[in-house]
Coordinates of C-alpha atoms and ligand atoms in Angstrom, one line a residue:
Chain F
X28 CA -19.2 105.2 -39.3
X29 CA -19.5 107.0 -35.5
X30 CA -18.1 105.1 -32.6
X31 CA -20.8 102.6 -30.9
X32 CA -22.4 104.4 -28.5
X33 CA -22.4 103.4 -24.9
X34 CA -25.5 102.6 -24.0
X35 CA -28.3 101.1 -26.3
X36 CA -31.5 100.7 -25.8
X37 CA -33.9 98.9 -29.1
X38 CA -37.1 98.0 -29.1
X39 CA -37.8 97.9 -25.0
X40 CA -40.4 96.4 -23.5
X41 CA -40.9 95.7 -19.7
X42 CA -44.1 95.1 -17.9
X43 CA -44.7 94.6 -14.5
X44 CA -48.0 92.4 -14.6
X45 CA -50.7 94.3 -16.3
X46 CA -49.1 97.8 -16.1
X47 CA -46.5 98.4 -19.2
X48 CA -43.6 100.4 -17.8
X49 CA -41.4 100.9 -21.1
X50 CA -43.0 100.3 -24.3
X51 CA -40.9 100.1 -27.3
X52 CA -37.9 102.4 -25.7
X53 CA -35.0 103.4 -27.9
X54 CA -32.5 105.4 -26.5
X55 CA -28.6 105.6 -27.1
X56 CA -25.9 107.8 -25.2
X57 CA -22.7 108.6 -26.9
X58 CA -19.5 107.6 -24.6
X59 CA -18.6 110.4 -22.4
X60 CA -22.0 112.1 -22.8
X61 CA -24.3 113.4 -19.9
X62 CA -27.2 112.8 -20.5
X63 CA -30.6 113.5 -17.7
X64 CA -33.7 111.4 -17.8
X65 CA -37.0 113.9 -17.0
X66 CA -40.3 113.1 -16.4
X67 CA -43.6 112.5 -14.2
X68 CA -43.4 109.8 -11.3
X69 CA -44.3 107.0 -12.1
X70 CA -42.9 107.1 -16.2
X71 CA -40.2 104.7 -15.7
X72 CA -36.7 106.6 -15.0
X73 CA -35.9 104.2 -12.5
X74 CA -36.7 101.3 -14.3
X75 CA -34.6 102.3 -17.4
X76 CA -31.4 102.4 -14.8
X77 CA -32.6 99.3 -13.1
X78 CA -32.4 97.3 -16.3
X79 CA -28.8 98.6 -16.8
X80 CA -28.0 97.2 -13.5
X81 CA -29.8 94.1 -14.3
X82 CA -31.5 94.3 -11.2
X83 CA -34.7 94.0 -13.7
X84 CA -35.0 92.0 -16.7
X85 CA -36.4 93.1 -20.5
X86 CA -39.7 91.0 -21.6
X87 CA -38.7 92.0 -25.2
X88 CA -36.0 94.3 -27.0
X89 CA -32.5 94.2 -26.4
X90 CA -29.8 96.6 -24.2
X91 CA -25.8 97.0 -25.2
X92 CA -23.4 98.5 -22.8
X93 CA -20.0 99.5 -24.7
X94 CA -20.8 97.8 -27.6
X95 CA -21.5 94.1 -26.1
X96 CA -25.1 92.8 -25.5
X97 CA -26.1 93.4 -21.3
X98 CA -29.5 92.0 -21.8
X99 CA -28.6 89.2 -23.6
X100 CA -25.6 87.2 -24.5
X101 CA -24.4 84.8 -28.0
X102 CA -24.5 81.1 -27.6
X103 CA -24.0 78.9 -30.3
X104 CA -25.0 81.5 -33.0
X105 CA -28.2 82.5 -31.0
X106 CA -28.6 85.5 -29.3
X107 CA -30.5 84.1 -25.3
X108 CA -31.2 85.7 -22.4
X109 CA -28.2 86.6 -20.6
X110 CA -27.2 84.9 -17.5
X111 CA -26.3 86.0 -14.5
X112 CA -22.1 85.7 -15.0
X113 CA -22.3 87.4 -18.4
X114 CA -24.9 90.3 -17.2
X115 CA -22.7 90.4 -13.7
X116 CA -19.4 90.7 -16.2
X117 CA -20.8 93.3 -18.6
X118 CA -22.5 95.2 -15.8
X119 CA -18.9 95.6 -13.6
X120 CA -18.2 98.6 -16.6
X121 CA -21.4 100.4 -15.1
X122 CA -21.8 102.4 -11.4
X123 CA -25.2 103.8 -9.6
X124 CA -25.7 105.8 -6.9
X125 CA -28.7 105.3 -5.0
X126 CA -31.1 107.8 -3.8
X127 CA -31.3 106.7 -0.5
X128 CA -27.1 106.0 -0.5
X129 CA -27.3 102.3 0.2
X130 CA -24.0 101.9 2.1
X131 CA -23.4 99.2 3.7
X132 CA -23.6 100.4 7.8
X133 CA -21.8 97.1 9.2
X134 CA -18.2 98.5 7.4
X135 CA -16.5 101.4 7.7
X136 CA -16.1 104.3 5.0
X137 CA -13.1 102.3 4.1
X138 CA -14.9 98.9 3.8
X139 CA -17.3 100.4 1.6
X140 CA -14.8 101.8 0.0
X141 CA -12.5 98.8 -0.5
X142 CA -15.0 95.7 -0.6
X143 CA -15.8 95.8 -4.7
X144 CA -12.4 96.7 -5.6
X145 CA -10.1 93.7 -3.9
X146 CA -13.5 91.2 -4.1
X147 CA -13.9 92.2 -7.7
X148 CA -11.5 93.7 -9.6
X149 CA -8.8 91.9 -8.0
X150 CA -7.0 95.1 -6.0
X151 CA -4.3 94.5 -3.3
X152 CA -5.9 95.7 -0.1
X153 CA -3.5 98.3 0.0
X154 CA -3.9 99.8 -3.3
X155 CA -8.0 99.8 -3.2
X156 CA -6.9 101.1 0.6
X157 CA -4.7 104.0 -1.2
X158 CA -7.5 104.4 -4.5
X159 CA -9.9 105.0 -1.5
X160 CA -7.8 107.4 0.3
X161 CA -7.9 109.5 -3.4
X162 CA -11.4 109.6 -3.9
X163 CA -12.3 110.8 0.1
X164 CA -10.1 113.4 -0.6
X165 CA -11.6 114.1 -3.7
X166 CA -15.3 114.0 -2.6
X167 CA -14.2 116.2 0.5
X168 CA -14.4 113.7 3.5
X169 CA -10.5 112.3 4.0
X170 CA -11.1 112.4 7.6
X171 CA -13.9 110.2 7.6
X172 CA -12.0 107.3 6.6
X173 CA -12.2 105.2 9.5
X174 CA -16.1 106.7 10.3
X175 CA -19.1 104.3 10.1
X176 CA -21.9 105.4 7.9
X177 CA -24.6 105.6 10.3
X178 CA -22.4 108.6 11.8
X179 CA -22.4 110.8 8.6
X180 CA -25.0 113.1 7.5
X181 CA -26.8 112.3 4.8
X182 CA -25.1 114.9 2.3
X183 CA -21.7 112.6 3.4
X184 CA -23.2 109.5 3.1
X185 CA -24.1 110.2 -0.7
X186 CA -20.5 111.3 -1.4
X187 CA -19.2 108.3 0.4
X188 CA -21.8 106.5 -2.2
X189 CA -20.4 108.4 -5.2
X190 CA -16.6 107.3 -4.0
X191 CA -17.6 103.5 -3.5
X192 CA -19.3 104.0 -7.5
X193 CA -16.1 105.8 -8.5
X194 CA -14.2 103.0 -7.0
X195 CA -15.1 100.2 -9.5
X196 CA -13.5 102.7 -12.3
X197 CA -16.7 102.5 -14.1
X198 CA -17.3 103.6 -18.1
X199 CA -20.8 104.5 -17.3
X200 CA -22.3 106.0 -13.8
X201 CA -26.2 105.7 -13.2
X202 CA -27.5 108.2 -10.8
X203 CA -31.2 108.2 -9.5
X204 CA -32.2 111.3 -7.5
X205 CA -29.7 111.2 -5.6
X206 CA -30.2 114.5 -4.1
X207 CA -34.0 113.6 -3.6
X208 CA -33.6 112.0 0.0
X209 CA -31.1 114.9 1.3
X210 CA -31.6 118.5 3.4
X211 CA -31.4 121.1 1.3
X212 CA -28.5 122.6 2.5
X213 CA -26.9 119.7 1.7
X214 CA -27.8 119.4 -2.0
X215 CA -25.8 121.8 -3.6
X216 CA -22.3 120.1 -2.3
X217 CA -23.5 116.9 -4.1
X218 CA -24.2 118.5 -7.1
X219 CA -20.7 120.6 -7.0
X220 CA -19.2 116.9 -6.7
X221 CA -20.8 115.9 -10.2
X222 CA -20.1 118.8 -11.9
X223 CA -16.6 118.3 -11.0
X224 CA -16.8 114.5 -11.3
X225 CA -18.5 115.7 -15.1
X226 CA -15.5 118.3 -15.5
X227 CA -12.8 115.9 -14.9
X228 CA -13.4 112.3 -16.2
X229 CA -14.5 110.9 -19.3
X230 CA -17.2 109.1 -17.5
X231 CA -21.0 108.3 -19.6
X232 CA -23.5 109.4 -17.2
X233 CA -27.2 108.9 -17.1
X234 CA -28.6 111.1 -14.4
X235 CA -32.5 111.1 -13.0
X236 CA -32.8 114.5 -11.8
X237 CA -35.2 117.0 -10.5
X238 CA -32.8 119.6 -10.2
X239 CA -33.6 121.6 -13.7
X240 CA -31.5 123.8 -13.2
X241 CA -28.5 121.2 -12.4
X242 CA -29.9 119.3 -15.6
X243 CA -29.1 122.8 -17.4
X244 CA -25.7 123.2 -17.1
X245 CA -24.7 119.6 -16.3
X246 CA -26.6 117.6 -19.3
X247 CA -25.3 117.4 -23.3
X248 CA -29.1 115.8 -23.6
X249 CA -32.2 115.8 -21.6
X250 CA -34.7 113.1 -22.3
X251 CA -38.2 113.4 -21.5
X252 CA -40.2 110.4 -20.5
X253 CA -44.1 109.7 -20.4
X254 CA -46.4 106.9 -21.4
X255 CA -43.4 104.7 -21.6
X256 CA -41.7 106.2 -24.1
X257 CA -39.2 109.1 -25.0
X258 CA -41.7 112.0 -25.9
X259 CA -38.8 114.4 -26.2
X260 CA -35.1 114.6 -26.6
X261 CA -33.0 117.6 -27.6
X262 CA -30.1 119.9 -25.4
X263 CA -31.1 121.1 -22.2
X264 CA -31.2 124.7 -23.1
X265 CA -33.9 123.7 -25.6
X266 CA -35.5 121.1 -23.5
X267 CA -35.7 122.9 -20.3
X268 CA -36.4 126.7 -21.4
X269 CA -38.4 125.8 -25.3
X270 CA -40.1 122.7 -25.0
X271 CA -41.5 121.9 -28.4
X272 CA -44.2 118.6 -26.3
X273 CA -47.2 120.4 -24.3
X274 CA -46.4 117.2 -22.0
X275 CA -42.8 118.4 -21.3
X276 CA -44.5 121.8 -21.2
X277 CA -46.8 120.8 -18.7
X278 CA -44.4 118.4 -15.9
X279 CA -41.5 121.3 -16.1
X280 CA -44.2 123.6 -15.3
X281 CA -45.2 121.6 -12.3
X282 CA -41.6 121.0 -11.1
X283 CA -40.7 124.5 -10.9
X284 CA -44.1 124.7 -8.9
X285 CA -42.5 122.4 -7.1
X286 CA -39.8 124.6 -5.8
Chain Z
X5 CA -38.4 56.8 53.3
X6 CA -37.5 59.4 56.1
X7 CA -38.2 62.8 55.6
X8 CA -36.4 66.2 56.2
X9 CA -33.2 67.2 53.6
X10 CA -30.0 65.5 54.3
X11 CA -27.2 67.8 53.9
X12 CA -24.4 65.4 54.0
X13 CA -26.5 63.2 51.3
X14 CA -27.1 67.0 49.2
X15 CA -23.7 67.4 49.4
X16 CA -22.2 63.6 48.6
X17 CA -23.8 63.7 45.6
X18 CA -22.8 66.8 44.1
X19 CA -20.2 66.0 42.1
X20 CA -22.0 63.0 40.3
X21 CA -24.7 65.6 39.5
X22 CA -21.8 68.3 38.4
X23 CA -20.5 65.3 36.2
X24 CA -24.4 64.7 35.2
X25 CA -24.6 68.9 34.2
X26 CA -21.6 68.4 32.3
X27 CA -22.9 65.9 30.1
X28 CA -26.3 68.4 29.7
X29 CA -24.3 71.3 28.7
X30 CA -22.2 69.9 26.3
X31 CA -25.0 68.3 24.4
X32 CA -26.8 71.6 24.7
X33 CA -23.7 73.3 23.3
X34 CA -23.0 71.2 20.1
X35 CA -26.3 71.0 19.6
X36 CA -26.5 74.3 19.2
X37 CA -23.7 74.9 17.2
X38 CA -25.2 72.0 14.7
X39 CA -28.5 74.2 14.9
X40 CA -27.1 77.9 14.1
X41 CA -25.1 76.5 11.5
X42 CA -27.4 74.2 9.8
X43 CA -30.5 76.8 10.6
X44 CA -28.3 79.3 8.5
X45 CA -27.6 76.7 6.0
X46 CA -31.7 76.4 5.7
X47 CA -32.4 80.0 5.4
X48 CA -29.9 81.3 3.0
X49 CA -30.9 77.9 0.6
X50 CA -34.4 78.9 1.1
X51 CA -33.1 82.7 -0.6
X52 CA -31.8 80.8 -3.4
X53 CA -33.1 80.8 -6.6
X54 CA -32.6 76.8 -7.1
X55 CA -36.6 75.9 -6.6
X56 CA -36.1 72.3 -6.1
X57 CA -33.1 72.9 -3.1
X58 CA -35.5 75.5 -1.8
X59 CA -38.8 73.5 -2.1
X60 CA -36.8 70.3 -0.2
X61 CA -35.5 72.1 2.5
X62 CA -39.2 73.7 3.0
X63 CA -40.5 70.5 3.1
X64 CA -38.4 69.0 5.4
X65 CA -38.5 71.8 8.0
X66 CA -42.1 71.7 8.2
X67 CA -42.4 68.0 8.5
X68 CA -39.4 67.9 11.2
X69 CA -41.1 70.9 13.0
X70 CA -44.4 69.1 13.7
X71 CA -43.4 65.8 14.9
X72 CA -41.8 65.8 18.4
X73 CA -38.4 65.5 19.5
X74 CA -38.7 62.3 21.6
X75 CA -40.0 60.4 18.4
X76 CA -36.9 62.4 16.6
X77 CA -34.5 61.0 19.0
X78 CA -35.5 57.6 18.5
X79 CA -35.4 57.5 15.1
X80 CA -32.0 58.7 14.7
X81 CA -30.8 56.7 17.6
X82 CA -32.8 53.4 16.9
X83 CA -33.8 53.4 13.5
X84 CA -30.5 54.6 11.6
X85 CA -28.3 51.8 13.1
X86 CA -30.8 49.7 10.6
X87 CA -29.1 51.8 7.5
X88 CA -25.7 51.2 9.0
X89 CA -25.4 54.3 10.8
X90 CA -25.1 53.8 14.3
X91 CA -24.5 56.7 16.8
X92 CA -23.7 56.8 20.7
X93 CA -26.2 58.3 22.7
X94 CA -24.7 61.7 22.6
X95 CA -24.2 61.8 19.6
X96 CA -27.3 61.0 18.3
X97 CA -28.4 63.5 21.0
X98 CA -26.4 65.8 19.5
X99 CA -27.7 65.2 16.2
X100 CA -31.5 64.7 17.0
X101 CA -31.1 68.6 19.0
X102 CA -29.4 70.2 16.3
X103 CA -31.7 69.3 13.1
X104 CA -34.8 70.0 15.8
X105 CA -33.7 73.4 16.1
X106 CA -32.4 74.1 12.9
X107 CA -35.9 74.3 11.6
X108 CA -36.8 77.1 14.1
X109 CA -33.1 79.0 13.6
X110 CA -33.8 78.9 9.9
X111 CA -36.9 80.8 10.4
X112 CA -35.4 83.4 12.9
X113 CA -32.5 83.4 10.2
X114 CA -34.8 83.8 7.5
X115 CA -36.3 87.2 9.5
X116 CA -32.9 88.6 9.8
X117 CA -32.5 88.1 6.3
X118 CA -35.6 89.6 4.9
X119 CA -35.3 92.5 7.3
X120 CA -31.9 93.6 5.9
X121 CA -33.8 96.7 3.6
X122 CA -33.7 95.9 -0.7
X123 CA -31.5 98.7 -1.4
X124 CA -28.4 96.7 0.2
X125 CA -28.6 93.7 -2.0
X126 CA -29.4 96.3 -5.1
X127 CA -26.3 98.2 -4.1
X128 CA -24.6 94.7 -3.6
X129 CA -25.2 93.9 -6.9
X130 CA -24.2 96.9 -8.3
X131 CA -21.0 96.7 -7.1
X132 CA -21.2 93.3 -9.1
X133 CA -19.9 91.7 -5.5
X134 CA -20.0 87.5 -6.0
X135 CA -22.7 85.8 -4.1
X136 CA -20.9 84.5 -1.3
X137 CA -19.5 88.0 -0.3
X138 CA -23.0 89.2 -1.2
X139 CA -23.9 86.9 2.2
X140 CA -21.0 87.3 4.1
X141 CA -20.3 90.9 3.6
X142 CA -23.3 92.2 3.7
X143 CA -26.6 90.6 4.4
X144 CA -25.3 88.1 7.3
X145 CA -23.2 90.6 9.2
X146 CA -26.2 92.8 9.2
X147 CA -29.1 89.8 9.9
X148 CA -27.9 88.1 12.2
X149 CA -26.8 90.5 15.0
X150 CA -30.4 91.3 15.2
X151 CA -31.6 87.9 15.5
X152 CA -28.9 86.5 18.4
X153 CA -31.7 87.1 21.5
X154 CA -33.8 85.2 19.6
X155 CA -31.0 82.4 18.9
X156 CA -30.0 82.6 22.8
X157 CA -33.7 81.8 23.1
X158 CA -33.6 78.9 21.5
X159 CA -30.5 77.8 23.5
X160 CA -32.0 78.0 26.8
X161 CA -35.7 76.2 25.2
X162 CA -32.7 73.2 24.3
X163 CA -30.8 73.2 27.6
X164 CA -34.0 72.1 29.0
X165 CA -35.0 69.3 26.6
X166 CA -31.6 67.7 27.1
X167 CA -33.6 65.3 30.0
X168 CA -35.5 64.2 27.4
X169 CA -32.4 62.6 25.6
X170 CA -32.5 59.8 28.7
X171 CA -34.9 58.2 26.5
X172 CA -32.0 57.3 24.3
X173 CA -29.6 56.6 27.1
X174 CA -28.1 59.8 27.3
X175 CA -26.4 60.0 30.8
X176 CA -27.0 63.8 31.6
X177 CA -28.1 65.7 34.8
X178 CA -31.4 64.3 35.2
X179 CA -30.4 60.5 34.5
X180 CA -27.9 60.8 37.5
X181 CA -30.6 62.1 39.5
X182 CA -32.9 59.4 38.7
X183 CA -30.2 56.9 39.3
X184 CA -29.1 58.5 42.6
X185 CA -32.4 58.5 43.5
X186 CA -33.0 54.7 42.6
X187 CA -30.2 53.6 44.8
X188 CA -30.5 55.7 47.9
X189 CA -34.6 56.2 48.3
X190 CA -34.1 59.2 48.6
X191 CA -35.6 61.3 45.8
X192 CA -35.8 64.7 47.2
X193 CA -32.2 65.3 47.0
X194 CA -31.2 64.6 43.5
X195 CA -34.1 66.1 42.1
X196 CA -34.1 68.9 44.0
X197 CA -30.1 69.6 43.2
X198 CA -30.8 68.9 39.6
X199 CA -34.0 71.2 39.1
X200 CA -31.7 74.3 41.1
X201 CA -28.8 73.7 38.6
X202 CA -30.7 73.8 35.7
X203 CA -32.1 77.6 37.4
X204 CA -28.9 78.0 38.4
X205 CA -27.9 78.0 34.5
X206 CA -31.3 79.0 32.5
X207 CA -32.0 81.9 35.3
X208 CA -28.6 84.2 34.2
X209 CA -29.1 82.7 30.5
X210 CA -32.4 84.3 29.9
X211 CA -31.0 88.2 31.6
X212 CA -28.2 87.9 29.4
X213 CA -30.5 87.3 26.4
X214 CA -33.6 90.1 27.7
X215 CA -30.3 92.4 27.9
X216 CA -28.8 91.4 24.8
X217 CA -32.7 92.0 23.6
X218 CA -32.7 95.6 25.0
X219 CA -29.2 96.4 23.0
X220 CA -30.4 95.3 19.8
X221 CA -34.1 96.7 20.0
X222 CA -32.1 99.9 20.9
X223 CA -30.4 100.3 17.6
Ligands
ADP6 N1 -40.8 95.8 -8.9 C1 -41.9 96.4 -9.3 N2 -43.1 95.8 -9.3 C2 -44.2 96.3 -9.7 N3 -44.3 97.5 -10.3 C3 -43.2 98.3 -10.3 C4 -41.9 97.8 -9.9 N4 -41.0 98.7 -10.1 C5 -41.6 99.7 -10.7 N5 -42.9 99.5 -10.8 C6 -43.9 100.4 -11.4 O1 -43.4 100.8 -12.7 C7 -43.7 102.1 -12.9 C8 -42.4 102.9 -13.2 O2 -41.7 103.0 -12.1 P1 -40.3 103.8 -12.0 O3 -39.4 103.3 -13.1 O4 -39.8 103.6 -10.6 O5 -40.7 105.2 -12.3 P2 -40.0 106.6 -12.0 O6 -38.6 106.3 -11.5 O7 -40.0 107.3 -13.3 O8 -40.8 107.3 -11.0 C9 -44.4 102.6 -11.7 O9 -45.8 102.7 -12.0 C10 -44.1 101.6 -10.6 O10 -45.2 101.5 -9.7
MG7 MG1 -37.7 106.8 -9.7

């Protein structure tokens, strides 16, 4: 039998009033596996990432993260709606970065940095100090250490974001076009530091993206959304260059018009 | 009653009136203490997602908002000794300020709050950060900087209800003036003094709030 993937979704529903969002939505990623969520505005990417982070709620189906239930939890034989200590305990394996960075601008790049790890996972000050001191250096901004957020460019800011995610030593890392809100000159650095973040750690991710040609050479599996549903899934260099759906067809189309 | 200012009069009593001022500004000061905190304590219960806390405290602010202070102040100074609580007049002064202006902190609060933008509490939570640092980490450091002009407001609105306090005995500024005034005849003085220290206090109060305004509109 293969290993339980990492993330499951069965049978998803979720509604928001009268408009259905996800209907029925089964998806799984393997553990270590990239996978990129495609599709038109408006299909539900962000929703699907949103329920991982519990910052939304299924109306029917279930979700598992690393094999235990996120969307729900056991209690005396019956499987309930979670609560908010088990989702917030099954949730601390999972990271997102934000498209519009979401750093907090009353701490430093340190506090950011350091707030989740000591509050959370329990870290001495000095080690989250010294874990945060690594992953600057990693993502390129060592010097910005002591710099408040409102005083980096937005291309910083994001990799500051990406260090506070990396922080937490998540399993899984949720990313939602996070190169959306940034200059354009200032796109391709991000992207290098996800590659590299890709190259180097066993890390599941689950990336929005409108970069196709990032989604090429960074996914194992591109998923195409519409209608509430996965219309397509297969490996990028099928997805992106054959796609068998005239609806993938059609939205890649207008994303490289796009460009 | 002869007219004209009397200087030595002014000038005798001064320091009764100083006394008088001190009284006025330390009620205004614990009072507002009691009404920041407890105004906080109002707004981030009202963010809660316990509906009966939230519903109560609701209730209870808009009740306390529309009935006036005087009748407040009574109440709590006459009424409670009945329950067996009974409070000096400065304390019940203190009291009847604070839970007065805690219902209009808790709204000021309660903008601060909502104006902090979505994406911090989502990024909050998806750092799986406990509640309490959730509010003190986060969404109070950035809130309530914004909303201290309109606090200081509030301070200087309180400073000069304090007189009204000599309903329930409260010996502050204005009593001594009445008082003074009672013995000697000789109103101009004491009213006079006591309505210039009050501008002497409020006039500085309310630049330093317009500038503390200007900073915080700035950013
Ligand atoms: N909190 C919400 N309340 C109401 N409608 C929402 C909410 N969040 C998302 N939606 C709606 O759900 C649909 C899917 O949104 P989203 O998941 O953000 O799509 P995507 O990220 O693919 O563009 C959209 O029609 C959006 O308007
Ligand atoms: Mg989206």
């Amino acid at each position: 039998m293969p290993a339980e993937p990492m993330i499951v979704f069965e049978g998803v529903h979720k509604r928001f009033g009268d408009s259905v969002v996800l209907s029925d939505l089964d998806l799984a990623v393997d553990p270590g596996e990239h996978v990129t969520l495609i599709g038109p505005s408006g299909s539900g990417k962000t929703t699907i990432l949103r329920l991982l982070m519990c910052l939304e709620r299924v109306d029917a189906g279930t979700i598992r993260v690393g094999g235990r239930y996120l969307s729900h939890m056991h209690r005396r034989g019956e499987l309930v709606p979670a609560d908010e200590k088990h989702s917030r305990d099954v949730r601390r394996r999972i990271g997102m970065v934000f498209q519009q960075f979401n750093l907090f601008p009353n701490m430093s790049v340190l506090g950011n940095l350091i707030e989740a790890p000591t509050r959370v996972l329990g870290l001495s000050r000095a080690e989250a100090t010294e874990r945060a001191a690594e992953l600057l250096d990693m993502v390129g901004l060592a010097e910005k250490i002591d710099e408040h957020p409102a005083r980096l460019s937005g291309g910083q800011q994001q990799r500051v974001a990406i260090a506070r995610a990396l922080a937490m030593r998540p399993d899984v890392l949720l990313l939602d076009e996070i190169t959306s809100a940034l200059d354009p000159e200032l796109v391709a650095g991000v992207l290098r530091l996800l590659r590299r973040i890709g190259d180097t750690t066993d890390i599941t991710i689950l990336c929005v993206t409108h970069e196709i040609g990032f989604a090429r050479d960074f996914s194992d599996r591109v998923l195409m959304l519409d209608g509430g549903r996965v219309i397509e899934d297969g490996p990028p260099d099928q997805l992106l260059r054959e796609p068998r759906q005239p609806r993938t067809k059609e939205f890649l189309a207008a994303v490289l018009e796009g460009r | 009653m002869t007219g004209g200012w009397d200087w030595a009069y002014a000038v005798e009593i001064l320091p009764a009136l100083w006394r008088g001022l001190q009284v006025t500004l330390l009620a205004t000061l614990l009072g507002s203490l009691l009404a920041f905190g407890l105004g906080l304590v109002f707004a981030v219960v009202q963010r809660n997602r316990v509906a009966v806390l939230h519903r109560v405290v609701w209730a209870f602010v808009q009740f306390w908002r529309s009935t006036p202070l005087l009748v407040q102040a009574y109440v709590i100074y006459q009424v409670l000794p009945d329950v067996g609580i009974t409070l000096g007049s400065l304390a019940a002064g203190v009291l009847a300020l604070g839970l007065h202006y805690a219902c209009y902190t808790s709204e000021v609060y309660r903008a601060g709050i909502e104006a902090v933008p979505p994406g911090q509490w989502e990024a909050a939570a998806a750092l799986s950060l406990p509640r309490s640092r959730v509010w003190l980490a986060v969404v109070l450091p950035q809130a309530v900087p914004r909303v201290l002009p309109a606090l200081g407001n509030y301070v200087i609105s309180m400073f000069k209800e304090v007189p009204l306090l000599l309903a329930i005995g409260l010996v502050e500024v204005v009593t001594v003036a009445r008082q003074l005034s009672a013995e000697s005849f000789r109103p101009v003085e004491p009213l006079t003094l006591a309505g210039i220290l009050f501008l002497l206090i409020s006039y500085p109060a309310s630049v330093v709030v317009r500038r503390l305004e200007r900073r915080t509109g700035a950013r």
